[in-house]
Amino acid sequence: MPTQVLGPLGHGLLTTVLMTALAFAGALLLGVLLAVCRISPVPPLRLAGAAYVTAFRNIPLLVLLVLFVFGLPEIGLLYSLFATVTLTMALYWAAFVCEVVRSGVRTVPRGQIEAARALGLTFTQCLRHVVVPQALRSMVQPLGNVFIGLALGTSLAAAVGVPELTGQAQLVTLKYDNPLTSFALTTAVYVAITLTSGLITGRIERKVAIKR
Amino acid sequence: MTTRSALAVPALLLTMTVAAGLTACSSSNSEQLPPKPGASGDSYQQVIDAAPVAAAADIPAGSLMAKIRARGTLNVGGTDAAALFALKDPVSGKVTGFDAGLADMLAKYIIGRPSTNRVQVDVTTREVLLQNGTVDSVIATYTITQARAQKVGFAGPYYSSGDAILVKSTDHSITTAADLNGKSVCTETSSTAANDIKQFAPKATVVLFQTNAECQQAVEQGRTDAYVLDQALLLGDAARDKNVKVVGQPFTDEPYGIGVPLSSPDMKAFVNNWLKLIESDGEWAKLWKATIGTALSGDAPTPPAIGSAAGS
């Protein structure tokens, strides 16, 4: 039995990894945009950013998944399950990335920003030359946590029909009636993913940290 | 800093609007939820009320049954999302259906009143919960298989069903299991149907959803071409929803058993005797009428012979 489950579980692992990578990339992109909105001097942008974060951060991911998977087709938007779920994950985690980026920016001493503005730098120049290079370094560990949360969160996709790692473990369990083996394997893989990313972010963090 | 709290209120309102809007989109779910209490509620309760109680001599001291009687509740593994078998009424919170009724009747037979403690089970937990003693029995459209029978004891079979196919009412391309090849087919995460689809239509893409309602929704929305599950459950769906229909005849045989701990063979014999009793005195047929019979026409079928399934 153990050898027969490896094939399906391997496929599930690929789906999990692909979904994690795509959703994290999407969440990073959107999250940074949102954070720029939230710290921008334009009030409507700040409002939109805050509204987005509040909306997505306060709905459980599983509820969002069910809403998107079964709600979107009702208004005529029928995409593949994988696309729908990955998009939902990106939208959800973007709210968390936004807050990480925003708090990262807040670690830059206010005096530096005021000094930059006093020197005549524009908002964009100030971000690019003063704020972002410093802020990025303090975001490593929190972003690593978002990544871990996202990687584990992909298991919820099994509930809405995506055959990722957890979904395949369920299928394999149906076939061989051996839940302990398949879920033990699955658990080991998730732990490996999270430990590895924890180690990597720890390394990067130590390298780039700013000693203040 | 005041801007932040000033933003919180509109943001919250937006959240609620978004959530409410999206929920409304999928509200067609709700029309299939109530289990027709008007048609079956009264007689369903009457069946439970008329159910027999075991004689004291049938419950030997030290047996699992004696333990259940002393505890005063039967811990029974089940679900609350299977139409006709065990479906929760969202208003009253009461779980009714053929399986739920049997659980109540079994509890009454042992304890004297239908006192059950329902534990949610699915395919990954059923055997484990029986083995570690969390539940005394599992009554949850639990198909008897020989692999499972190595881990748990099966009383019954108490009902015989088979996998059937549910499609959109406008679909004419699928009539047999072989037609499922090349199509996307959904089924419940906890059902043996996933294996059956792979066996009868190896080229079908299997999609797993948690609940019956989600599978039905997926077919209606065109996300999957068909939904395969036990015929009785699908007929229940089709009876409530005109957008879907059940095609063809069942292509597998699914004998449902009552799971009991393998370590309590006396419990298995006890449940078998109880099943024989309610089958011979007509209680079984009355319960069928009050539950599955609300979606199927005709008289109650003849229950399968106790012990007739391999593994029981």
Short mmCIF file of C-alpha atoms in Angstrom, two decimals:
data_model
loop_
_atom_site.label_atom_id
_atom_site.label_comp_id
_atom_site.label_asym_id
_atom_site.label_seq_id
_atom_site.Cartn_x
_atom_site.Cartn_y
_atom_site.Cartn_z
CA MET A 1 0.00 0.00 0.00
CA PRO A 2 2.62 2.66 0.88
CA THR A 3 4.20 2.58 -2.57
CA GLN A 4 0.86 2.86 -4.38
CA VAL A 5 -0.09 6.02 -2.52
CA LEU A 6 3.12 7.82 -3.45
CA GLY A 7 2.03 8.55 -7.03
CA PRO A 8 -1.24 10.33 -6.19
CA LEU A 9 0.32 12.04 -3.16
CA GLY A 10 3.18 13.25 -5.38
CA HIS A 11 0.69 14.78 -7.80
CA GLY A 12 -1.07 16.38 -4.85
CA LEU A 13 2.23 17.78 -3.60
CA LEU A 14 2.93 19.34 -7.01
CA THR A 15 -0.47 21.00 -6.99
CA THR A 16 0.10 22.25 -3.44
CA VAL A 17 3.51 23.68 -4.32
CA LEU A 18 2.23 25.30 -7.51
CA MET A 19 -0.77 26.76 -5.74
CA THR A 20 1.39 28.05 -2.88
CA ALA A 21 3.88 29.67 -5.25
CA LEU A 22 1.25 31.30 -7.47
CA ALA A 23 -0.91 32.46 -4.60
CA PHE A 24 2.08 33.85 -2.68
CA ALA A 25 3.33 35.71 -5.75
CA GLY A 26 -0.13 37.16 -6.31
CA ALA A 27 -0.51 38.05 -2.64
CA LEU A 28 2.90 39.80 -2.63
CA LEU A 29 2.07 41.85 -5.70
CA LEU A 30 -1.39 42.89 -4.55
CA GLY A 31 -0.30 43.26 -0.92
CA VAL A 32 2.47 45.72 -1.80
CA LEU A 33 0.08 47.74 -3.97
CA LEU A 34 -2.43 47.81 -1.11
CA ALA A 35 0.26 48.87 1.34
CA VAL A 36 1.29 51.72 -0.95
CA CYS A 37 -2.38 52.74 -0.98
CA ARG A 38 -2.58 52.59 2.79
CA ILE A 39 0.47 54.79 3.38
CA SER A 40 -0.14 57.14 0.47
CA PRO A 41 -1.07 60.76 1.12
CA VAL A 42 -4.29 60.38 -0.93
CA PRO A 43 -7.29 59.83 1.41
CA PRO A 44 -9.52 57.82 -1.01
CA LEU A 45 -6.66 55.40 -1.65
CA ARG A 46 -6.07 54.99 2.07
CA LEU A 47 -9.76 54.34 2.57
CA ALA A 48 -9.88 51.76 -0.21
CA GLY A 49 -6.81 49.97 1.17
CA ALA A 50 -8.21 49.89 4.70
CA ALA A 51 -11.59 48.67 3.47
CA TYR A 52 -9.96 45.87 1.50
CA VAL A 53 -7.83 44.69 4.40
CA THR A 54 -10.75 44.79 6.81
CA ALA A 55 -12.98 42.91 4.40
CA PHE A 56 -10.62 40.08 3.56
CA ARG A 57 -8.84 39.69 6.87
CA ASN A 58 -12.06 39.25 8.81
CA ILE A 59 -13.64 36.47 6.79
CA PRO A 60 -12.42 32.90 7.42
CA LEU A 61 -10.54 31.56 4.41
CA LEU A 62 -12.80 28.51 4.10
CA VAL A 63 -15.87 30.77 3.95
CA LEU A 64 -14.20 32.88 1.26
CA LEU A 65 -13.33 29.77 -0.74
CA VAL A 66 -16.89 28.46 -0.65
CA LEU A 67 -18.22 31.94 -1.53
CA PHE A 68 -15.93 32.27 -4.52
CA VAL A 69 -16.20 28.68 -5.77
CA PHE A 70 -19.99 28.52 -5.54
CA GLY A 71 -20.82 32.23 -5.67
CA LEU A 72 -18.95 33.37 -8.77
CA PRO A 73 -20.65 30.88 -11.15
CA GLU A 74 -24.00 32.26 -9.97
CA ILE A 75 -23.05 35.58 -11.58
CA GLY A 76 -21.72 33.88 -14.69
CA LEU A 77 -18.02 33.62 -13.81
CA LEU A 78 -17.10 29.96 -14.09
CA TYR A 79 -13.36 29.42 -13.88
CA SER A 80 -11.44 26.22 -13.14
CA LEU A 81 -11.37 25.21 -9.49
CA PHE A 82 -7.60 25.61 -9.33
CA ALA A 83 -7.73 29.14 -10.76
CA THR A 84 -10.62 30.19 -8.54
CA VAL A 85 -9.04 28.81 -5.39
CA THR A 86 -5.57 30.20 -6.14
CA LEU A 87 -7.06 33.62 -6.85
CA THR A 88 -9.06 33.53 -3.62
CA MET A 89 -5.95 32.60 -1.65
CA ALA A 90 -4.00 35.45 -3.25
CA LEU A 91 -6.79 37.94 -2.48
CA TYR A 92 -7.05 36.73 1.11
CA TRP A 93 -3.33 36.67 1.92
CA ALA A 94 -2.76 40.01 0.16
CA ALA A 95 -4.51 41.63 3.12
CA PHE A 96 -1.94 40.10 5.47
CA VAL A 97 0.99 40.98 3.20
CA CYS A 98 -0.31 44.55 3.09
CA GLU A 99 -0.22 44.77 6.87
CA VAL A 100 3.26 43.26 7.00
CA VAL A 101 4.51 45.78 4.47
CA ARG A 102 2.78 48.63 6.25
CA SER A 103 4.26 47.69 9.62
CA GLY A 104 7.63 47.24 7.91
CA VAL A 105 7.42 50.77 6.61
CA ARG A 106 6.51 51.94 10.10
CA THR A 107 9.82 50.58 11.42
CA VAL A 108 11.65 53.25 9.45
CA PRO A 109 12.21 56.10 11.90
CA ARG A 110 9.89 58.98 11.17
CA GLY A 111 12.76 61.43 11.37
CA GLN A 112 14.35 59.88 8.29
CA ILE A 113 11.19 60.32 6.26
CA GLU A 114 10.85 63.91 7.41
CA ALA A 115 14.49 64.50 6.54
CA ALA A 116 13.97 62.98 3.10
CA ARG A 117 10.96 65.21 2.48
CA ALA A 118 12.91 68.22 3.77
CA LEU A 119 15.61 67.45 1.21
CA GLY A 120 12.95 67.77 -1.47
CA LEU A 121 12.43 64.09 -2.36
CA THR A 122 9.00 63.30 -3.77
CA PHE A 123 6.74 60.64 -2.19
CA THR A 124 7.96 58.05 -4.72
CA GLN A 125 11.61 58.99 -4.34
CA CYS A 126 11.29 58.89 -0.57
CA LEU A 127 9.79 55.38 -0.77
CA ARG A 128 12.42 54.12 -3.20
CA HIS A 129 15.58 55.48 -1.65
CA VAL A 130 14.82 55.73 2.05
CA VAL A 131 11.86 53.70 3.14
CA VAL A 132 11.68 50.52 1.04
CA PRO A 133 15.33 49.41 1.35
CA GLN A 134 15.08 49.56 5.13
CA ALA A 135 11.50 48.34 5.42
CA LEU A 136 12.14 45.26 3.28
CA ARG A 137 14.70 43.98 5.76
CA SER A 138 12.31 44.04 8.66
CA MET A 139 9.63 42.24 6.65
CA VAL A 140 11.53 39.01 6.07
CA GLN A 141 10.35 37.09 9.11
CA PRO A 142 6.71 38.30 9.04
CA LEU A 143 6.47 37.51 5.32
CA GLY A 144 7.88 34.07 6.09
CA ASN A 145 5.02 33.61 8.54
CA VAL A 146 2.50 34.64 5.89
CA PHE A 147 4.09 32.13 3.54
CA ILE A 148 3.78 29.35 6.11
CA GLY A 149 0.17 30.29 6.78
CA LEU A 150 -0.54 30.25 3.06
CA ALA A 151 1.20 26.91 2.49
CA LEU A 152 -0.85 25.30 5.26
CA GLY A 153 -3.97 27.15 4.15
CA THR A 154 -3.87 25.48 0.74
CA SER A 155 -5.13 22.33 2.48
CA LEU A 156 -8.53 24.03 2.68
CA ALA A 157 -8.72 23.78 -1.10
CA ALA A 158 -9.47 20.08 -0.60
CA ALA A 159 -12.84 21.09 0.80
CA VAL A 160 -13.82 22.67 -2.50
CA GLY A 161 -12.64 19.93 -4.80
CA VAL A 162 -9.02 20.76 -5.63
CA PRO A 163 -6.91 17.57 -5.63
CA GLU A 164 -3.94 19.08 -3.81
CA LEU A 165 -2.01 17.20 -1.14
CA THR A 166 -4.81 16.96 1.41
CA GLY A 167 -7.39 16.22 -1.28
CA GLN A 168 -5.26 13.39 -2.65
CA ALA A 169 -4.75 12.06 0.86
CA GLN A 170 -8.53 11.87 1.16
CA LEU A 171 -8.83 10.06 -2.18
CA VAL A 172 -6.09 7.62 -1.25
CA THR A 173 -7.79 7.02 2.08
CA LEU A 174 -11.03 6.19 0.27
CA LYS A 175 -9.21 3.65 -1.82
CA TYR A 176 -7.02 1.91 0.75
CA ASP A 177 -8.90 2.58 4.00
CA ASN A 178 -5.69 3.53 5.72
CA PRO A 179 -6.09 7.11 6.92
CA LEU A 180 -3.23 7.04 9.40
CA THR A 181 -0.54 6.25 6.81
CA SER A 182 -1.66 8.74 4.18
CA PHE A 183 -2.24 11.53 6.67
CA ALA A 184 1.04 10.82 8.47
CA LEU A 185 2.84 11.17 5.13
CA THR A 186 0.89 14.33 4.34
CA THR A 187 1.68 15.81 7.74
CA ALA A 188 5.38 15.09 7.26
CA VAL A 189 5.32 16.92 3.93
CA TYR A 190 3.59 19.98 5.38
CA VAL A 191 6.04 20.06 8.29
CA ALA A 192 8.92 19.80 5.82
CA ILE A 193 7.56 22.73 3.81
CA THR A 194 7.03 24.95 6.83
CA LEU A 195 10.30 24.05 8.58
CA THR A 196 12.28 24.68 5.40
CA SER A 197 10.69 28.05 4.79
CA GLY A 198 11.19 28.92 8.47
CA LEU A 199 14.88 28.06 8.22
CA ILE A 200 15.33 30.00 4.97
CA THR A 201 13.64 33.14 6.27
CA GLY A 202 15.70 32.87 9.46
CA ARG A 203 18.89 32.78 7.41
CA ILE A 204 17.89 35.72 5.22
CA GLU A 205 16.75 37.67 8.27
CA ARG A 206 20.13 37.30 9.99
CA LYS A 207 21.94 38.36 6.81
CA VAL A 208 19.99 41.51 6.08
CA ALA A 209 19.00 42.64 9.57
CA ILE A 210 19.68 46.25 10.43
CA LYS A 211 21.23 46.64 13.85
CA ARG A 212 19.66 49.68 15.39
CA MET B 1 -4.62 58.58 14.22
CA THR B 2 -8.31 59.46 14.32
CA THR B 3 -8.58 58.59 10.65
CA ARG B 4 -8.04 54.95 11.40
CA SER B 5 -11.06 54.54 13.65
CA ALA B 6 -13.08 56.71 11.28
CA LEU B 7 -12.29 54.23 8.52
CA ALA B 8 -13.27 51.21 10.51
CA VAL B 9 -17.02 51.77 10.25
CA PRO B 10 -17.36 52.13 6.46
CA ALA B 11 -14.89 49.29 6.01
CA LEU B 12 -16.96 47.04 8.22
CA LEU B 13 -20.12 48.02 6.35
CA LEU B 14 -18.45 47.16 3.07
CA THR B 15 -17.39 43.80 4.44
CA MET B 16 -20.89 42.99 5.47
CA THR B 17 -22.30 44.10 2.12
CA VAL B 18 -19.81 41.96 0.23
CA ALA B 19 -20.50 38.97 2.44
CA ALA B 20 -24.25 39.41 2.24
CA GLY B 21 -24.14 39.85 -1.53
CA LEU B 22 -22.11 36.75 -2.09
CA THR B 23 -24.22 34.71 0.26
CA ALA B 24 -27.30 35.81 -1.61
CA CYS B 25 -25.73 34.52 -4.80
CA SER B 26 -25.59 31.02 -3.49
CA SER B 27 -28.91 31.14 -1.71
CA SER B 28 -30.43 28.61 -4.07
CA ASN B 29 -28.73 26.16 -1.73
CA SER B 30 -31.27 26.79 0.95
CA GLU B 31 -34.25 25.56 -0.99
CA GLN B 32 -33.00 22.01 -0.79
CA LEU B 33 -32.32 22.05 2.92
CA PRO B 34 -35.60 21.55 4.78
CA PRO B 35 -36.42 17.84 4.85
CA LYS B 36 -40.15 18.28 4.17
CA PRO B 37 -41.23 18.17 7.80
CA GLY B 38 -44.89 18.55 6.85
CA ALA B 39 -44.95 15.36 4.84
CA SER B 40 -42.92 13.17 7.14
CA GLY B 41 -42.36 14.92 10.45
CA ASP B 42 -45.35 13.56 12.31
CA SER B 43 -45.23 9.99 11.17
CA TYR B 44 -41.45 10.05 11.58
CA GLN B 45 -41.87 10.90 15.25
CA GLN B 46 -44.58 8.25 15.54
CA VAL B 47 -42.20 5.60 14.25
CA ILE B 48 -39.63 6.50 16.90
CA ASP B 49 -42.32 6.59 19.59
CA ALA B 50 -43.56 3.12 18.64
CA ALA B 51 -40.06 1.59 18.51
CA PRO B 52 -39.42 -1.44 20.74
CA VAL B 53 -37.33 -1.54 23.92
CA ALA B 54 -35.09 -4.52 24.70
CA ALA B 55 -35.90 -6.86 27.57
CA ALA B 56 -33.47 -6.65 30.47
CA ALA B 57 -32.40 -10.23 29.76
CA ASP B 58 -31.12 -9.21 26.32
CA ILE B 59 -28.51 -6.95 27.86
CA PRO B 60 -25.91 -9.06 29.70
CA ALA B 61 -23.91 -7.37 32.46
CA GLY B 62 -20.48 -6.21 31.37
CA SER B 63 -21.43 -5.91 27.71
CA LEU B 64 -21.09 -2.72 25.67
CA MET B 65 -24.90 -2.46 25.70
CA ALA B 66 -24.93 -2.49 29.50
CA LYS B 67 -22.35 0.27 29.48
CA ILE B 68 -24.45 2.35 27.09
CA ARG B 69 -27.54 1.77 29.24
CA ALA B 70 -25.68 2.86 32.38
CA ARG B 71 -24.38 5.95 30.57
CA GLY B 72 -27.87 6.86 29.40
CA THR B 73 -26.85 7.94 25.89
CA LEU B 74 -25.81 6.11 22.76
CA ASN B 75 -22.73 7.66 21.17
CA VAL B 76 -23.46 7.30 17.50
CA GLY B 77 -21.31 8.38 14.59
CA GLY B 78 -23.26 10.05 11.80
CA THR B 79 -23.54 13.05 9.56
CA ASP B 80 -26.10 15.83 9.26
CA ALA B 81 -25.79 16.57 5.56
CA ALA B 82 -27.23 13.51 3.83
CA ALA B 83 -30.69 14.16 2.44
CA LEU B 84 -33.23 11.48 3.44
CA PHE B 85 -30.71 9.66 5.66
CA ALA B 86 -29.54 12.22 8.19
CA LEU B 87 -30.22 15.87 7.45
CA LYS B 88 -30.22 18.69 9.94
CA ASP B 89 -33.22 21.00 9.92
CA PRO B 90 -31.62 24.46 9.97
CA VAL B 91 -34.54 25.85 11.98
CA SER B 92 -35.13 23.25 14.67
CA GLY B 93 -31.59 21.84 14.64
CA LYS B 94 -33.07 18.34 14.69
CA VAL B 95 -31.45 15.68 12.54
CA THR B 96 -33.93 13.44 10.77
CA GLY B 97 -33.76 10.73 8.15
CA PHE B 98 -33.48 6.98 7.80
CA ASP B 99 -30.09 6.68 9.49
CA ALA B 100 -30.94 9.25 12.15
CA GLY B 101 -34.19 7.37 12.84
CA LEU B 102 -32.37 4.07 13.18
CA ALA B 103 -29.93 5.69 15.61
CA ASP B 104 -32.81 6.97 17.72
CA MET B 105 -34.54 3.59 17.60
CA LEU B 106 -31.36 1.71 18.54
CA ALA B 107 -30.80 4.10 21.46
CA LYS B 108 -34.37 3.54 22.56
CA TYR B 109 -33.98 -0.22 22.28
CA ILE B 110 -30.96 -0.20 24.58
CA ILE B 111 -31.72 2.64 26.97
CA GLY B 112 -35.50 2.93 26.89
CA ARG B 113 -35.56 6.42 25.36
CA PRO B 114 -34.10 7.77 22.09
CA SER B 115 -31.17 9.51 23.70
CA THR B 116 -28.26 9.83 21.31
CA ASN B 117 -25.08 11.83 21.27
CA ARG B 118 -24.25 12.44 17.62
CA VAL B 119 -20.59 12.55 16.67
CA GLN B 120 -19.81 13.84 13.18
CA VAL B 121 -17.89 11.23 11.24
CA ASP B 122 -16.43 11.02 7.77
CA VAL B 123 -14.50 8.44 5.84
CA THR B 124 -11.21 9.33 7.49
CA THR B 125 -12.51 9.03 11.04
CA ARG B 126 -15.17 6.31 11.14
CA GLU B 127 -12.94 3.32 11.79
CA VAL B 128 -10.69 5.22 14.18
CA LEU B 129 -13.58 6.53 16.28
CA LEU B 130 -15.01 3.02 16.58
CA GLN B 131 -11.62 1.56 17.46
CA ASN B 132 -10.82 4.08 20.17
CA GLY B 133 -14.27 3.88 21.70
CA THR B 134 -15.41 7.46 20.97
CA VAL B 135 -18.58 6.09 19.41
CA ASP B 136 -20.51 2.88 20.15
CA SER B 137 -21.81 2.59 16.61
CA VAL B 138 -21.70 4.30 13.23
CA ILE B 139 -24.92 4.69 11.25
CA ALA B 140 -24.03 6.83 8.26
CA THR B 141 -24.76 5.22 4.87
CA TYR B 142 -21.70 3.17 5.77
CA THR B 143 -21.03 0.73 2.95
CA ILE B 144 -19.83 -2.67 4.13
CA THR B 145 -16.53 -3.62 2.53
CA GLN B 146 -14.16 -6.45 3.39
CA ALA B 147 -11.26 -4.05 3.95
CA ARG B 148 -13.30 -2.11 6.50
CA ALA B 149 -14.56 -5.32 8.10
CA GLN B 150 -11.00 -6.07 9.18
CA LYS B 151 -11.10 -3.01 11.41
CA VAL B 152 -14.70 -2.77 12.57
CA GLY B 153 -17.66 -5.08 12.99
CA PHE B 154 -20.66 -4.63 10.68
CA ALA B 155 -24.21 -5.41 11.76
CA GLY B 156 -26.65 -5.61 8.87
CA PRO B 157 -26.79 -4.84 6.00
CA TYR B 158 -29.90 -2.81 6.83
CA TYR B 159 -30.30 -1.13 3.45
CA SER B 160 -29.20 -1.81 -0.09
CA SER B 161 -28.38 1.04 -2.40
CA GLY B 162 -26.18 1.60 -5.44
CA ASP B 163 -24.37 4.42 -7.18
CA ALA B 164 -26.42 6.39 -9.66
CA ILE B 165 -25.75 9.47 -11.79
CA LEU B 166 -27.22 12.94 -11.38
CA VAL B 167 -26.95 15.42 -14.26
CA LYS B 168 -28.51 18.72 -15.31
CA SER B 169 -32.04 18.18 -16.52
CA THR B 170 -31.02 19.62 -19.91
CA ASP B 171 -28.19 17.09 -20.33
CA HIS B 172 -28.80 14.16 -22.67
CA SER B 173 -25.21 13.02 -23.23
CA ILE B 174 -24.94 10.89 -20.08
CA THR B 175 -27.11 7.87 -19.44
CA THR B 176 -24.72 5.14 -18.26
CA ALA B 177 -21.57 4.98 -16.17
CA ALA B 178 -19.46 4.48 -19.32
CA ASP B 179 -20.66 7.88 -20.60
CA LEU B 180 -18.78 9.47 -17.70
CA ASN B 181 -15.43 8.83 -19.45
CA GLY B 182 -13.81 12.13 -20.35
CA LYS B 183 -16.26 14.09 -18.21
CA SER B 184 -15.73 15.76 -14.88
CA VAL B 185 -17.65 13.96 -12.17
CA CYS B 186 -18.04 15.09 -8.60
CA THR B 187 -18.89 13.15 -5.49
CA GLU B 188 -18.78 13.60 -1.76
CA THR B 189 -15.38 13.51 -0.09
CA SER B 190 -16.49 10.73 2.23
CA SER B 191 -18.07 8.38 -0.28
CA THR B 192 -16.87 5.13 -1.80
CA ALA B 193 -18.32 6.48 -5.07
CA ALA B 194 -14.93 8.05 -5.89
CA ASN B 195 -13.47 4.57 -6.32
CA ASP B 196 -16.49 3.34 -8.26
CA ILE B 197 -16.20 6.20 -10.74
CA LYS B 198 -12.55 5.30 -11.35
CA GLN B 199 -13.50 1.67 -11.85
CA PHE B 200 -16.48 2.17 -14.17
CA ALA B 201 -15.19 5.25 -16.00
CA PRO B 202 -11.38 5.32 -15.73
CA LYS B 203 -11.11 8.41 -17.93
CA ALA B 204 -13.41 10.55 -15.80
CA THR B 205 -11.98 13.40 -13.73
CA VAL B 206 -13.08 13.01 -10.12
CA VAL B 207 -13.75 16.16 -8.10
CA LEU B 208 -14.43 15.88 -4.37
CA PHE B 209 -16.70 18.27 -2.47
CA GLN B 210 -17.56 18.14 1.21
CA THR B 211 -21.32 18.06 1.05
CA ASN B 212 -24.23 16.87 -1.01
CA ALA B 213 -25.40 20.48 -1.46
CA GLU B 214 -22.04 21.50 -2.92
CA CYS B 215 -21.99 18.60 -5.38
CA GLN B 216 -25.51 19.38 -6.53
CA GLN B 217 -24.60 23.06 -6.90
CA ALA B 218 -21.52 22.11 -8.93
CA VAL B 219 -23.68 20.18 -11.43
CA GLU B 220 -26.25 22.97 -11.64
CA GLN B 221 -23.54 25.57 -12.30
CA GLY B 222 -21.88 23.39 -14.92
CA ARG B 223 -18.65 23.10 -12.94
CA THR B 224 -18.90 19.32 -13.23
CA ASP B 225 -20.86 17.30 -15.77
CA ALA B 226 -22.29 14.77 -13.35
CA TYR B 227 -22.60 13.82 -9.72
CA VAL B 228 -22.31 10.18 -8.68
CA LEU B 229 -23.60 8.97 -5.34
CA ASP B 230 -25.99 6.43 -3.87
CA GLN B 231 -29.26 6.48 -5.78
CA ALA B 232 -31.48 7.13 -2.77
CA LEU B 233 -29.56 10.30 -1.90
CA LEU B 234 -29.59 11.57 -5.49
CA LEU B 235 -33.31 10.94 -5.87
CA GLY B 236 -33.79 13.08 -2.79
CA ASP B 237 -31.89 15.90 -4.49
CA ALA B 238 -33.76 15.57 -7.76
CA ALA B 239 -37.11 15.48 -5.95
CA ARG B 240 -36.43 18.91 -4.47
CA ASP B 241 -34.70 20.52 -7.45
CA LYS B 242 -36.14 20.54 -10.95
CA ASN B 243 -32.82 21.64 -12.52
CA VAL B 244 -31.26 18.22 -12.04
CA LYS B 245 -32.31 14.64 -12.79
CA VAL B 246 -31.15 11.13 -12.01
CA VAL B 247 -30.34 9.00 -15.07
CA GLY B 248 -30.04 5.25 -15.57
CA GLN B 249 -30.06 2.49 -13.01
CA PRO B 250 -27.63 1.98 -10.11
CA PHE B 251 -24.36 0.50 -11.41
CA THR B 252 -22.93 -0.71 -8.10
CA ASP B 253 -24.23 -2.49 -5.03
CA GLU B 254 -23.84 -0.61 -1.77
CA PRO B 255 -24.96 -2.60 1.27
CA TYR B 256 -25.16 -0.26 4.27
CA GLY B 257 -24.12 -1.67 7.64
CA ILE B 258 -24.10 -0.44 11.21
CA GLY B 259 -20.49 -0.18 12.33
CA VAL B 260 -19.71 -1.47 15.81
CA PRO B 261 -16.38 -1.98 17.59
CA LEU B 262 -14.64 -5.14 16.43
CA SER B 263 -13.87 -5.87 20.07
CA SER B 264 -17.58 -6.21 20.91
CA PRO B 265 -18.96 -9.16 18.95
CA ASP B 266 -21.90 -9.29 21.38
CA MET B 267 -22.88 -5.78 20.25
CA LYS B 268 -22.88 -6.92 16.62
CA ALA B 269 -25.13 -9.89 17.43
CA PHE B 270 -27.35 -7.65 19.54
CA VAL B 271 -27.77 -5.05 16.75
CA ASN B 272 -28.43 -7.83 14.22
CA ASN B 273 -31.20 -9.24 16.42
CA TRP B 274 -32.67 -5.76 16.80
CA LEU B 275 -32.59 -5.24 13.02
CA LYS B 276 -34.37 -8.57 12.50
CA LEU B 277 -36.97 -7.52 15.07
CA ILE B 278 -37.77 -4.14 13.50
CA GLU B 279 -37.76 -5.66 10.02
CA SER B 280 -40.24 -8.36 10.97
CA ASP B 281 -42.58 -6.13 12.97
CA GLY B 282 -42.88 -3.53 10.19
CA GLU B 283 -41.03 -0.72 12.00
CA TRP B 284 -38.29 -0.75 9.38
CA ALA B 285 -40.80 -0.27 6.56
CA LYS B 286 -42.58 2.50 8.46
CA LEU B 287 -39.32 4.36 8.97
CA TRP B 288 -38.53 3.91 5.27
CA LYS B 289 -41.92 5.38 4.35
CA ALA B 290 -41.38 8.36 6.64
CA THR B 291 -37.94 9.16 5.25
CA ILE B 292 -36.68 7.69 1.96
CA GLY B 293 -40.29 7.03 0.93
CA THR B 294 -40.97 10.78 0.79
CA ALA B 295 -38.76 11.01 -2.31
CA LEU B 296 -39.37 7.60 -3.88
CA SER B 297 -42.72 6.30 -5.01
CA GLY B 298 -44.01 2.85 -4.20
CA ASP B 299 -43.84 0.58 -1.19
CA ALA B 300 -40.86 0.01 1.06
CA PRO B 301 -38.43 -2.49 -0.48
CA THR B 302 -37.57 -5.79 1.16
CA PRO B 303 -34.58 -5.16 3.40
CA PRO B 304 -31.43 -7.14 2.48
CA ALA B 305 -30.86 -10.35 4.47
CA ILE B 306 -28.81 -9.81 7.61
CA GLY B 307 -25.27 -11.06 7.04
CA SER B 308 -25.68 -11.24 3.27
CA ALA B 309 -22.91 -8.77 2.44
CA ALA B 310 -19.28 -9.91 2.41
CA GLY B 311 -17.78 -8.51 5.58
CA SER B 312 -21.01 -8.39 7.59
#
